[in-house]
CSV table of C-alpha atoms and ligand atoms in Angstrom, one decimal:
chain,number,residue,atom,x,y,z
A,221,MET,CA,33.6,161.7,67.4
A,222,THR,CA,31.8,164.6,69.0
A,223,GLU,CA,29.1,166.6,67.5
A,224,SER,CA,31.5,169.6,66.9
A,225,ASP,CA,33.8,167.3,64.9
A,226,CYS,CA,31.0,165.7,62.8
A,227,LEU,CA,30.5,167.1,59.3
A,228,PHE,CA,26.8,166.2,59.2
A,229,CYS,CA,26.1,167.7,62.7
A,230,ARG,CA,27.6,170.9,61.4
A,231,ILE,CA,25.3,170.7,58.3
A,232,VAL,CA,22.3,170.2,60.6
A,233,SER,CA,23.3,173.3,62.7
A,234,GLY,CA,23.8,175.4,59.5
A,235,GLU,CA,27.5,175.9,60.3
A,236,ILE,CA,28.4,174.2,57.0
A,237,PRO,CA,26.1,175.1,54.0
A,238,SER,CA,24.2,172.5,52.1
A,239,LYS,CA,21.6,172.4,49.4
A,240,GLN,CA,18.7,171.5,51.6
A,241,ILE,CA,15.6,170.1,49.9
A,242,HIS,CA,13.5,168.8,52.9
A,243,SER,CA,13.3,168.8,56.7
A,244,ASP,CA,11.1,167.6,59.5
A,245,ASP,CA,11.4,167.3,63.2
A,246,ALA,CA,13.7,164.3,63.0
A,247,SER,CA,15.7,164.9,59.8
A,248,VAL,CA,17.3,167.1,57.3
A,249,THR,CA,17.8,166.2,53.6
A,250,PHE,CA,20.3,167.9,51.3
A,251,LEU,CA,21.9,167.1,47.9
A,252,ASP,CA,24.9,164.9,47.9
A,253,ILE,CA,28.0,167.0,47.0
A,254,SER,CA,29.2,164.3,44.6
A,255,PRO,CA,26.0,162.8,43.1
A,256,TRP,CA,25.9,159.3,41.7
A,257,GLN,CA,22.8,160.4,39.7
A,258,GLU,CA,21.1,163.8,39.2
A,259,GLY,CA,19.3,164.7,42.4
A,260,HIS,CA,21.1,162.2,44.7
A,261,ALA,CA,20.1,163.2,48.2
A,262,LEU,CA,21.1,162.3,51.8
A,263,VAL,CA,18.5,162.0,54.5
A,264,ILE,CA,20.1,162.4,57.9
A,265,PRO,CA,18.9,162.5,61.5
A,266,ARG,CA,19.1,165.8,63.4
A,267,ARG,CA,20.6,163.9,66.3
A,268,HIS,CA,24.1,162.3,66.1
A,269,VAL,CA,24.0,158.6,65.5
A,270,ALA,CA,27.1,157.0,64.0
A,271,ASP,CA,25.3,154.7,61.6
A,272,ALA,CA,22.0,152.9,60.9
A,273,LEU,CA,23.0,149.9,63.0
A,274,ALA,CA,24.1,151.9,66.1
A,275,ASP,CA,20.6,152.8,67.1
A,276,GLU,CA,17.5,150.7,66.8
A,277,SER,CA,15.1,153.5,66.0
A,278,VAL,CA,17.0,155.8,63.7
A,279,LEU,CA,15.9,154.2,60.4
A,280,ALA,CA,12.2,154.4,61.6
A,281,GLU,CA,12.7,158.1,62.4
A,282,LEU,CA,14.0,158.8,58.9
A,283,ALA,CA,11.4,156.7,57.1
A,284,PRO,CA,8.8,159.4,56.6
A,285,ALA,CA,11.4,161.8,55.1
A,286,VAL,CA,12.9,159.0,52.9
A,287,VAL,CA,9.4,158.4,51.3
A,288,ALA,CA,8.7,162.1,51.0
A,289,VAL,CA,12.0,162.8,49.4
A,290,GLY,CA,11.9,159.9,47.0
A,291,ASN,CA,8.5,161.0,45.8
A,292,LEU,CA,9.6,164.6,45.6
A,293,LEU,CA,12.6,163.7,43.4
A,294,LYS,CA,10.4,161.6,41.1
A,295,GLU,CA,7.9,164.5,40.8
A,296,ARG,CA,10.3,167.4,40.3
A,297,LEU,CA,13.1,165.8,38.4
A,298,GLY,CA,11.1,163.3,36.3
A,299,ALA,CA,12.8,160.3,37.8
A,300,SER,CA,11.0,157.0,37.2
A,301,ALA,CA,12.5,155.2,40.2
A,302,CYS,CA,14.8,155.5,43.2
A,303,ASN,CA,17.5,153.5,44.9
A,304,ILE,CA,17.4,153.8,48.7
A,305,LEU,CA,20.4,152.6,50.6
A,306,THR,CA,22.5,153.2,53.7
A,307,ASN,CA,26.1,152.2,54.4
A,308,ALA,CA,26.7,151.1,58.0
A,309,GLY,CA,30.4,150.7,58.8
A,310,ALA,CA,33.7,151.4,57.1
A,311,ASP,CA,33.8,148.1,55.1
A,312,SER,CA,30.4,148.9,53.6
A,313,GLY,CA,31.9,152.1,52.1
A,314,GLN,CA,30.6,154.5,54.8
A,315,GLU,CA,32.8,157.6,54.8
A,316,VAL,CA,30.8,160.0,57.0
A,317,PHE,CA,30.0,158.5,60.4
A,318,HIS,CA,26.7,160.2,61.0
A,319,ALA,CA,23.9,158.0,59.8
A,320,HIS,CA,22.4,158.8,56.5
A,321,VAL,CA,20.1,157.3,53.8
A,322,HIS,CA,21.1,157.8,50.2
A,323,VAL,CA,18.0,158.5,48.1
A,324,ILE,CA,19.1,158.2,44.5
A,325,PRO,CA,16.7,159.1,41.7
A,326,ARG,CA,16.9,156.9,38.6
A,327,TYR,CA,16.0,157.7,35.0
A,328,ALA,CA,14.8,155.6,32.2
A,329,ASP,CA,17.8,156.5,30.0
A,330,ASN,CA,20.3,155.0,32.5
A,331,PRO,CA,18.5,152.2,34.4
A,332,GLY,CA,19.8,149.3,36.5
A,333,ILE,CA,21.9,148.6,39.5
A,334,ALA,CA,25.1,148.3,37.4
A,335,ASN,CA,24.7,152.0,36.5
A,336,LEU,CA,23.9,153.2,40.0
A,337,ARG,CA,27.2,154.9,40.7
A,338,GLY,CA,27.4,157.5,37.8
A,339,PRO,CA,29.4,159.6,37.9
A,340,VAL,CA,27.1,162.3,36.5
A,341,GLU,CA,27.9,165.9,35.7
A,342,SER,CA,25.4,167.9,37.8
A,343,ASP,CA,24.9,171.6,38.5
A,344,LEU,CA,23.8,171.4,42.2
A,345,ASP,CA,22.3,175.0,42.1
A,346,GLU,CA,20.2,174.2,39.1
A,347,VAL,CA,19.0,170.8,40.4
A,348,HIS,CA,18.2,172.4,43.8
A,349,ALA,CA,16.1,175.1,42.1
A,350,ARG,CA,14.2,172.5,40.1
A,351,ILE,CA,13.4,170.5,43.3
A,352,THR,CA,12.5,173.4,45.6
A,353,GLY,CA,11.2,176.0,43.1
A,354,GLN,CA,13.6,178.5,44.7
A,355,GLY,CA,16.1,180.6,42.7
A,356,ARG,CA,13.9,180.8,39.6
B,1872,AMP,P1,28.8,157.3,52.7
B,1872,AMP,O1,29.9,156.8,51.8
B,1872,AMP,O2,27.6,156.4,52.7
B,1872,AMP,O3,29.4,157.7,54.1
B,1872,AMP,O4,28.3,158.6,52.0
B,1872,AMP,C1,28.7,159.9,52.4
B,1872,AMP,C2,28.3,160.8,51.3
B,1872,AMP,O5,28.4,162.2,51.8
B,1872,AMP,C3,29.1,160.8,50.0
B,1872,AMP,O6,28.2,160.4,48.9
B,1872,AMP,C4,29.6,162.2,49.8
B,1872,AMP,O7,29.6,162.6,48.5
B,1872,AMP,C5,28.7,163.0,50.7
B,1872,AMP,N1,29.2,164.2,51.2
B,1872,AMP,C6,30.4,164.4,51.9
B,1872,AMP,N2,30.5,165.7,52.2
B,1872,AMP,C7,29.4,166.4,51.9
B,1872,AMP,C8,28.9,167.7,52.0
B,1872,AMP,N3,29.7,168.7,52.6
B,1872,AMP,N4,27.7,168.0,51.5
B,1872,AMP,C9,27.0,167.0,50.9
B,1872,AMP,N5,27.4,165.8,50.7
B,1872,AMP,C10,28.5,165.4,51.2
């Protein structure tokens, strides 16, 4: 996998559009295109790392953004909780081999791990506007 082949590297570069909600020096965060819950976001490193176990520092680099994004989603979307997870390796369910942390807001009307994976109907433009305040 080279960076030019990598979907998430192309999102970081802006070559492929995304609904970005946060960025810092180490990371970019955007809405998942097939959300498990409303506001499901992916925090990814700007540099290419295949998965969270392929590099000993990548999770630490992403940690400030994960906390900021989780709290942003709670504040802006009225979530009461979040699931925070990363898949590392194909047998874990990883499909995109650029490390990413799923930050999945959870709501009081649909709680619990058994209900984690929606699916939910979600208008990404509308959710993006509520999180960022843009487009209103
Ligand atoms: P994983 O299964 O942990 O590798 O998760 C990859 C995630 O990336 C899935 O939840 C996909 O819905 C999401 N995804 C794939 N392509 C895009 C894209 N172009 N924009 C946003 N999210 C994407």
